[in-house]
PDB file of C-alpha atoms in Angstrom:
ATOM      1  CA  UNK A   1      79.736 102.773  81.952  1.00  0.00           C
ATOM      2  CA  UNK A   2      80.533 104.792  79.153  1.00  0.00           C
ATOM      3  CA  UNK A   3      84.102 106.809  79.138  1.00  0.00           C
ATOM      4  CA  UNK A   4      85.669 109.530  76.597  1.00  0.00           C
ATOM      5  CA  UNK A   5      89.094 110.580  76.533  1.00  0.00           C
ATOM      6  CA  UNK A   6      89.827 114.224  76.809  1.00  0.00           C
ATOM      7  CA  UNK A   7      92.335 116.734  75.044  1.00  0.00           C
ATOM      8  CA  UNK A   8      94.232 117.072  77.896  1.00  0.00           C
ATOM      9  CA  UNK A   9      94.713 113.497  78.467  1.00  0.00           C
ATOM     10  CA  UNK A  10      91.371 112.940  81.389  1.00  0.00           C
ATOM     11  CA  UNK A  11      89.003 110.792  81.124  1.00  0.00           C
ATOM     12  CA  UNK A  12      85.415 111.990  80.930  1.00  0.00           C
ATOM     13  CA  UNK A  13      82.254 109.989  81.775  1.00  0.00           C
ATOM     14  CA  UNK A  14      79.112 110.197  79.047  1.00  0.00           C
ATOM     15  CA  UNK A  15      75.503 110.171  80.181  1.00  0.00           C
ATOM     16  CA  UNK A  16      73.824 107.093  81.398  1.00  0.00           C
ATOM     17  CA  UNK A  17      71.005 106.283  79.337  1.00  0.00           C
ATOM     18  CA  UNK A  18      69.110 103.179  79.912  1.00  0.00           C
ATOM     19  CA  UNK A  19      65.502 101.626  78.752  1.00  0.00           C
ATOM     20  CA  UNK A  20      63.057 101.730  81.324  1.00  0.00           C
ATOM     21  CA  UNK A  21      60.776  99.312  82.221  1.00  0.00           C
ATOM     22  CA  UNK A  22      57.472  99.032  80.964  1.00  0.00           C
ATOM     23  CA  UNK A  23      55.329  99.371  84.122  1.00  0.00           C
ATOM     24  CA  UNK A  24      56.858 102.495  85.250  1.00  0.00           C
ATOM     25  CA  UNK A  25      54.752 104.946  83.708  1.00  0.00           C
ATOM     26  CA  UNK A  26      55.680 107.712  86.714  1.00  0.00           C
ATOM     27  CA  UNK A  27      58.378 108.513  85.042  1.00  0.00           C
ATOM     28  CA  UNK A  28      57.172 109.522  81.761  1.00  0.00           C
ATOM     29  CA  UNK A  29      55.802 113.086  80.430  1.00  0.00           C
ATOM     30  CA  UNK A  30      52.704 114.137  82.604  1.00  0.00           C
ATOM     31  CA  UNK A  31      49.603 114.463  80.431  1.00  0.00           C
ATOM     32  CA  UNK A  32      49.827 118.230  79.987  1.00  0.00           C
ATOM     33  CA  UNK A  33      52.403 117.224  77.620  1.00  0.00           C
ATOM     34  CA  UNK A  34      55.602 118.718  80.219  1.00  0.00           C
ATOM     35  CA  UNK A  35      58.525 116.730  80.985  1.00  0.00           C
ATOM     36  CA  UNK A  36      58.268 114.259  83.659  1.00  0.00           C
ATOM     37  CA  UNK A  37      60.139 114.544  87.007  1.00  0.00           C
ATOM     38  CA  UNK A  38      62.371 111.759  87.153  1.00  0.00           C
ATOM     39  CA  UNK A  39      64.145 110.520  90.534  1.00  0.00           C
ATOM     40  CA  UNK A  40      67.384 109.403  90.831  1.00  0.00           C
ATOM     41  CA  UNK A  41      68.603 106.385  90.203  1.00  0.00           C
ATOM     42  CA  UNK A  42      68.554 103.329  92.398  1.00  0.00           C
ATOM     43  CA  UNK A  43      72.040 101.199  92.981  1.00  0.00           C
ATOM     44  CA  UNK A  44      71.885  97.518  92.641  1.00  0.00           C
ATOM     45  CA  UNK A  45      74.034  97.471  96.010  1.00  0.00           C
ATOM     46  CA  UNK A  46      75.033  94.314  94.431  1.00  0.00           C
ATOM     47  CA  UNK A  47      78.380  93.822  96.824  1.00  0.00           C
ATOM     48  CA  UNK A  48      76.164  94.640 100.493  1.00  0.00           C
ATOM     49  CA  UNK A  49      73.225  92.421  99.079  1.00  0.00           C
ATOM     50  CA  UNK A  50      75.506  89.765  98.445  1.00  0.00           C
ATOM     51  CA  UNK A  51      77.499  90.025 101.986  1.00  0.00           C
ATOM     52  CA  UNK A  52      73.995  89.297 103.778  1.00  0.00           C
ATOM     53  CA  UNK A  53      72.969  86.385 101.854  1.00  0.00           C
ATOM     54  CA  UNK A  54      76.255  84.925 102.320  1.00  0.00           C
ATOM     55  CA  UNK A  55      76.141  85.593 106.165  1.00  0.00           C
ATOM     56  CA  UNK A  56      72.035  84.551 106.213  1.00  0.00           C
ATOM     57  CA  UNK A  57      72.972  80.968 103.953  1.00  0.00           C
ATOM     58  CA  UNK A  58      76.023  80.833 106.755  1.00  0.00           C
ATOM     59  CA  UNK A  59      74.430  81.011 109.606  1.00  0.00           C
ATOM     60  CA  UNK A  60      71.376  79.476 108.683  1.00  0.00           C
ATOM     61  CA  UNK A  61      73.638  76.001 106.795  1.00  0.00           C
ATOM     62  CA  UNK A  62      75.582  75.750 110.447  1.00  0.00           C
ATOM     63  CA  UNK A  63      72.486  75.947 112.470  1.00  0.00           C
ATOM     64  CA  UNK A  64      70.797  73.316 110.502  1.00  0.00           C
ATOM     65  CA  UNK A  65      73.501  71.220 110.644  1.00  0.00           C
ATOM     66  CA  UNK A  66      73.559  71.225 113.949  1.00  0.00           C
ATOM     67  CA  UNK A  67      69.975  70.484 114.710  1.00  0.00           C
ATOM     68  CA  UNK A  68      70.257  67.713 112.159  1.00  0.00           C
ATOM     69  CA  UNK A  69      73.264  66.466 114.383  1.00  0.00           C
ATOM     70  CA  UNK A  70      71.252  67.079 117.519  1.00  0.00           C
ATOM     71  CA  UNK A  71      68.120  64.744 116.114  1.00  0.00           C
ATOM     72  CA  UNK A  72      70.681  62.023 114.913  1.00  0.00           C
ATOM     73  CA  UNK A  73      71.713  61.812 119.033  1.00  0.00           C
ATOM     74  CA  UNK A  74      75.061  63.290 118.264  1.00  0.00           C
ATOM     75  CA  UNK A  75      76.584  66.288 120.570  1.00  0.00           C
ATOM     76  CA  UNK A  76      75.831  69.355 119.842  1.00  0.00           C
ATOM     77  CA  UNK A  77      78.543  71.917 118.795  1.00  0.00           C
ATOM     78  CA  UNK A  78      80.547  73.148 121.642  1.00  0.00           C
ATOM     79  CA  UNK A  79      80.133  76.937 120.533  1.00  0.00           C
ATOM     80  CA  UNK A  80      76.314  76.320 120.718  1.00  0.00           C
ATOM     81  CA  UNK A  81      76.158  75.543 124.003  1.00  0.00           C
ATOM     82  CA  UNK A  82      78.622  78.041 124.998  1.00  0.00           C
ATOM     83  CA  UNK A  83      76.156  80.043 123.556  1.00  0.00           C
ATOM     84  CA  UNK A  84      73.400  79.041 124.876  1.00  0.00           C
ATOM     85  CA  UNK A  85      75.274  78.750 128.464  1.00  0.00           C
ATOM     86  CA  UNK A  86      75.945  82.214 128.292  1.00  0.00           C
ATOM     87  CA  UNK A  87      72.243  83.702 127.112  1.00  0.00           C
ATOM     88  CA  UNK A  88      70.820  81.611 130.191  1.00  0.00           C
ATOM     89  CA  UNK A  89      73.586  83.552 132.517  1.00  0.00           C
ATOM     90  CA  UNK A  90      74.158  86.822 131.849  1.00  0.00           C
ATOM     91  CA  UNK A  91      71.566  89.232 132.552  1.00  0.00           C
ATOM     92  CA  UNK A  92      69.837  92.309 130.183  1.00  0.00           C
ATOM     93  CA  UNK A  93      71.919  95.156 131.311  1.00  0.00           C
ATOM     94  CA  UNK A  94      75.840  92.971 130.655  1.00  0.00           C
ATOM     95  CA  UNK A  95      77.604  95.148 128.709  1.00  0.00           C
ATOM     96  CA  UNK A  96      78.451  92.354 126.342  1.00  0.00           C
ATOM     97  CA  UNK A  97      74.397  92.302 126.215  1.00  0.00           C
ATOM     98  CA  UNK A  98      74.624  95.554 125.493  1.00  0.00           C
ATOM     99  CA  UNK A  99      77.192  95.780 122.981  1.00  0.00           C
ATOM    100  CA  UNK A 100      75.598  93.106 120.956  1.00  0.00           C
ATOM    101  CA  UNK A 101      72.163  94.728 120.839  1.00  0.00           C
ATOM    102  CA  UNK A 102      73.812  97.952 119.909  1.00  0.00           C
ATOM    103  CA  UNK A 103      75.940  96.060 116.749  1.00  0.00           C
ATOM    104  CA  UNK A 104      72.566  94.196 115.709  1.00  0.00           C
ATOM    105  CA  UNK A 105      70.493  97.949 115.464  1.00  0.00           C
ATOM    106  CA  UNK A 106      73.274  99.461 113.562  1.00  0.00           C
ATOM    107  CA  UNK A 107      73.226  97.171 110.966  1.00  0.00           C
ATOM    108  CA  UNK A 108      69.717  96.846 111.038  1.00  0.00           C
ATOM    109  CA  UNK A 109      69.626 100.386 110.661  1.00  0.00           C
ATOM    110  CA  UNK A 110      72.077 100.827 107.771  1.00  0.00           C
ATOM    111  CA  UNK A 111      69.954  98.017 106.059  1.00  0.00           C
ATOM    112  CA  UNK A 112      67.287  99.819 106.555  1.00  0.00           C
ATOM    113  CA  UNK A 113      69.187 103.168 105.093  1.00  0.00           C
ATOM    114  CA  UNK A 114      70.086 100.848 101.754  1.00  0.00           C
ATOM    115  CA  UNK A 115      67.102  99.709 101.588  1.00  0.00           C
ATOM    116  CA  UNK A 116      64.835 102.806 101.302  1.00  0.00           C
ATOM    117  CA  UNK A 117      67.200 105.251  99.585  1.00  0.00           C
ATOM    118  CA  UNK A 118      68.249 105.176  96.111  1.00  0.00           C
ATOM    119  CA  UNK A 119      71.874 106.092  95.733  1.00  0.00           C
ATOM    120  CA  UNK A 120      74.354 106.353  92.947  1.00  0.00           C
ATOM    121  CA  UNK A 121      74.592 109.876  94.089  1.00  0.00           C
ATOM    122  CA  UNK A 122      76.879 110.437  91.676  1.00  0.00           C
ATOM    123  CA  UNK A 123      74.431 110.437  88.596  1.00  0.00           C
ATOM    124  CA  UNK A 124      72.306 113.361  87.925  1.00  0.00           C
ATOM    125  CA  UNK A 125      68.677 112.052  86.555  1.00  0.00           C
ATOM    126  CA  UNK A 126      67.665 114.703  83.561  1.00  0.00           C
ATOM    127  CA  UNK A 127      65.111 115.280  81.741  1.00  0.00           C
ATOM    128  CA  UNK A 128      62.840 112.518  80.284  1.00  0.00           C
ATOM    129  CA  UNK A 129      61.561 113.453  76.973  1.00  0.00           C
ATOM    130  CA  UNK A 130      60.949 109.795  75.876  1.00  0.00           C
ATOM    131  CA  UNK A 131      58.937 107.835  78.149  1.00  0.00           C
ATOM    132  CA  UNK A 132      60.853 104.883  77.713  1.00  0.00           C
ATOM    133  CA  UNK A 133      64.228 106.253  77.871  1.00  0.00           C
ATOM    134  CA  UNK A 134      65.753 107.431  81.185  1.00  0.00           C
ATOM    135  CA  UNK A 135      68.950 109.595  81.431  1.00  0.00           C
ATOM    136  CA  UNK A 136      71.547 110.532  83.950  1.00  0.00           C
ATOM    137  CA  UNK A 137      74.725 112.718  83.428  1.00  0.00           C
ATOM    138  CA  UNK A 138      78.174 112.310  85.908  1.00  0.00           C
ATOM    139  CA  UNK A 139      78.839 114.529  88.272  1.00  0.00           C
ATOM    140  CA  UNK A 140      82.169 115.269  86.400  1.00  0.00           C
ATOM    141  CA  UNK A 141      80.640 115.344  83.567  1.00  0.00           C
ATOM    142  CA  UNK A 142      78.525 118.207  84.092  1.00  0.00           C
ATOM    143  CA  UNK A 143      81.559 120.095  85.835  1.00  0.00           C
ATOM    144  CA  UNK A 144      83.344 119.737  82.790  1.00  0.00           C
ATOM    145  CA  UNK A 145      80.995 121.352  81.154  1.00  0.00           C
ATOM    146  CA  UNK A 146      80.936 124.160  83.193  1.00  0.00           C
ATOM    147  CA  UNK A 147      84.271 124.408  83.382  1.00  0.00           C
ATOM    148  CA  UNK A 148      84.651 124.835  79.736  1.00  0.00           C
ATOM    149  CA  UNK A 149      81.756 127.014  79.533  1.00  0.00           C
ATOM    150  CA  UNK A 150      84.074 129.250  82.200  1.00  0.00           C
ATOM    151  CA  UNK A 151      87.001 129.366  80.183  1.00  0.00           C
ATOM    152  CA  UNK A 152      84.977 131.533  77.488  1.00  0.00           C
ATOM    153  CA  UNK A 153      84.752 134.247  79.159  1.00  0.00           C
ATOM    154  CA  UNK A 154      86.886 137.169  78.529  1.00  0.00           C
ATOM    155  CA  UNK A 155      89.364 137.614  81.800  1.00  0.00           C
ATOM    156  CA  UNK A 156      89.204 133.779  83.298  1.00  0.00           C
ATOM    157  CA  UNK A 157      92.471 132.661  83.763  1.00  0.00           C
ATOM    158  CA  UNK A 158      91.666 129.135  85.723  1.00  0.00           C
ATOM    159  CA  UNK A 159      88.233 127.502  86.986  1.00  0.00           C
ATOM    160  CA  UNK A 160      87.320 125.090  89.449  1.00  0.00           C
ATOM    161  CA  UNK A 161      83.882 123.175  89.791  1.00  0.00           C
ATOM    162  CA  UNK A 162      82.918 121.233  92.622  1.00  0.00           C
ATOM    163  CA  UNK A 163      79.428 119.661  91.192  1.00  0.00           C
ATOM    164  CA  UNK A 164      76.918 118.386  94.339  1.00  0.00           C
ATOM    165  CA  UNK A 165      73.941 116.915  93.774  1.00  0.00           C
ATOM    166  CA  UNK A 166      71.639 120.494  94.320  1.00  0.00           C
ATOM    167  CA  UNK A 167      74.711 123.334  94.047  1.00  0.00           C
ATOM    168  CA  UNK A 168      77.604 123.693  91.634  1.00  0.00           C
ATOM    169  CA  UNK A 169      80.437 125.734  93.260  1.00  0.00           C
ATOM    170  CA  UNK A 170      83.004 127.454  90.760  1.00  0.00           C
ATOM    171  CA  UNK A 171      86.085 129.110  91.956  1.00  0.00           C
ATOM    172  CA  UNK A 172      87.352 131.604  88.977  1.00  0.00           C
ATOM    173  CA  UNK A 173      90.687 133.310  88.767  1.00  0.00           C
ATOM    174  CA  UNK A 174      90.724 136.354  86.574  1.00  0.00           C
ATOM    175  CA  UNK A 175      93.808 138.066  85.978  1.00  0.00           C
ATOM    176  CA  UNK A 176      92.691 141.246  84.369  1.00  0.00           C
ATOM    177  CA  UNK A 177      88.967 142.970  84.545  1.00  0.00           C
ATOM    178  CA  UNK A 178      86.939 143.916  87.390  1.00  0.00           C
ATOM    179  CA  UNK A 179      86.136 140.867  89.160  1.00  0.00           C
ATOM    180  CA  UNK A 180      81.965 142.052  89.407  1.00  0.00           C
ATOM    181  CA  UNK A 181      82.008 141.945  85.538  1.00  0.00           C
ATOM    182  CA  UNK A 182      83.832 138.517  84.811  1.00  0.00           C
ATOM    183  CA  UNK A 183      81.555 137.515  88.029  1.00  0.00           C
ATOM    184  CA  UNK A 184      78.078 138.808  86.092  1.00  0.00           C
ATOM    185  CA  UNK A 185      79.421 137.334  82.912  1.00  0.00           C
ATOM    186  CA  UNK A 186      79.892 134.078  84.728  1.00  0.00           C
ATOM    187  CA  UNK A 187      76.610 134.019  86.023  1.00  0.00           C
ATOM    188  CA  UNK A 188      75.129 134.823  82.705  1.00  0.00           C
ATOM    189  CA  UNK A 189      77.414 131.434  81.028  1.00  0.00           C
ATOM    190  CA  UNK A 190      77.109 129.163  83.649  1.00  0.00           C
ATOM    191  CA  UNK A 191      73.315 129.653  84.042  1.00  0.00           C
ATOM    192  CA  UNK A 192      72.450 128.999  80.356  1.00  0.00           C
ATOM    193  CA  UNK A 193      75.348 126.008  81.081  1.00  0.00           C
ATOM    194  CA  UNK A 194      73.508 124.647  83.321  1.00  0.00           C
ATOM    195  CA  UNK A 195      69.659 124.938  81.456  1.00  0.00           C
ATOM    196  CA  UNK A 196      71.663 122.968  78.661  1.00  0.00           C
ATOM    197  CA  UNK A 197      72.451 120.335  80.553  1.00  0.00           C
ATOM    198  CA  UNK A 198      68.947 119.133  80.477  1.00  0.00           C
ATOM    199  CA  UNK A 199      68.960 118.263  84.497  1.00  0.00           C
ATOM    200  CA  UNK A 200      65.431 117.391  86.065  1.00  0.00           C
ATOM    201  CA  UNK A 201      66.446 119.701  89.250  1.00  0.00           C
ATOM    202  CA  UNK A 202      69.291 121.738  88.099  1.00  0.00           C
ATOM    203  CA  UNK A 203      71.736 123.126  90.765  1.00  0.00           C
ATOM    204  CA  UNK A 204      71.879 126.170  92.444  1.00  0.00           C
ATOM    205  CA  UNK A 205      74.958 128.181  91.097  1.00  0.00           C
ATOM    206  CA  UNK A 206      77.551 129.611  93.483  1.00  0.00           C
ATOM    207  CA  UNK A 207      80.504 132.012  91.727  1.00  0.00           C
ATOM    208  CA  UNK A 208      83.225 132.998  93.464  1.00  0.00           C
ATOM    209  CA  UNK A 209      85.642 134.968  91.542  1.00  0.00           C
ATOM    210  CA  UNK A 210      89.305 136.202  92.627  1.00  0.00           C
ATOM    211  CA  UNK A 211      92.733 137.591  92.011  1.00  0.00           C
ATOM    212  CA  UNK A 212      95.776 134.654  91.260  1.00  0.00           C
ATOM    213  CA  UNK A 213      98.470 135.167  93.982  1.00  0.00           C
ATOM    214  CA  UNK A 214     101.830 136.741  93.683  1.00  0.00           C
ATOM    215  CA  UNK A 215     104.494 134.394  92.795  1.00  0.00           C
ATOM    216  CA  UNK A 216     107.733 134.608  94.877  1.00  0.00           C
TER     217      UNK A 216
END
């Protein structure tokens, strides 16, 4: 991941470019000879991929131990017949029944979530232009480019973006104008701001535009 320090001392993130593969030809420019739409891009989820194998390889070494143990005419392990014990007693509706069912659907269901949606909601995908190049700008990024698009115009004392994924909010104070001019002129700025960022769906842009408060 790419960084660059700022003037005043932040650090900003650069675009994400990376070389796509060469089977994924959805991606690239449709034939009329307009950009593509690219998606977003999809997280490795290295750290919850890696959690399951290790629990699957866990489970899965112990068990087989065990049977191996079992077949040698050796005891089994005590928590495996507890185990069993307690499947052959309690009955469907035991809350501890209960409870466990519940626990096994939620993470099935939140593997299921990580499995069929992308992530990295952080990176906006943008443009494609090359059909073997694929781009994505930060979140911060791209408010820091609006931000600084802000600051030029006449009457803006302060900004504040808060970049989403489909709406950019920016909170102006203006300390001298009429607040529906620097508000058109914002408008105006940030929506050329935002056609140059080159975003596949660029965001919807909400201005909201104020007096600063008295001191004291």
């Amino acid at each position: 991941m790419s960084e660059l320090q700022g003037s005043e001392g932040t650090t900003q993130r650069l675009p994400v470019i990376e070389k796509a593969p060469a089977d994924e030809p959805a991606y690239g420019p449709a034939p009329s000879g307009h950009d593509g739409d690219q998606g977003r891009f999809w997280s490795a989820r290295r750290l919850p991929a890696a959690i399951v194998a290790l629990l699957v390889l866990s489970v899965a070494g112990l068990l087989l131990y065990d049977i191996a143990a079992v077949r040698a005419h050796r005891p089994a392990m005590a928590w495996r017949r507890e185990l069993a014990r307690q499947l052959a007693e309690r009955h469907l509706d035991d809350t501890w029944v209960l409870v466990g069912a519940g626990v096994a659907a939620a993470l099935g269901l939140w593997m299921l979530v990580l499995a069929l949606t992308p992530g990295l909601r952080g990176i906006l995908p943008m443009r494609r232009t090359h059909v073997d190049v694929r781009a994505g700008l930060h979140r911060e990024a791209a408010a820091f480019v609006l931000r600084d698009r802000a600051m030029e115009v006449a009457g803006v004392q302060s900004v504040r973006v808060r970049m989403r994924r489909t709406r950019a909010d920016v909170y102006a104070l203006s300390h001298f104008r009429e607040l529906g001019d620097v508000r058109a002129d914002l408008n105006a700025t940030l929506d050329d701001a935002i056609s140059g960022l080159g975003l596949t769906h660029p965001p919807a842009l909400s201005v909201h535009v104020r007096r600063p408060g008295r001191k004291g």
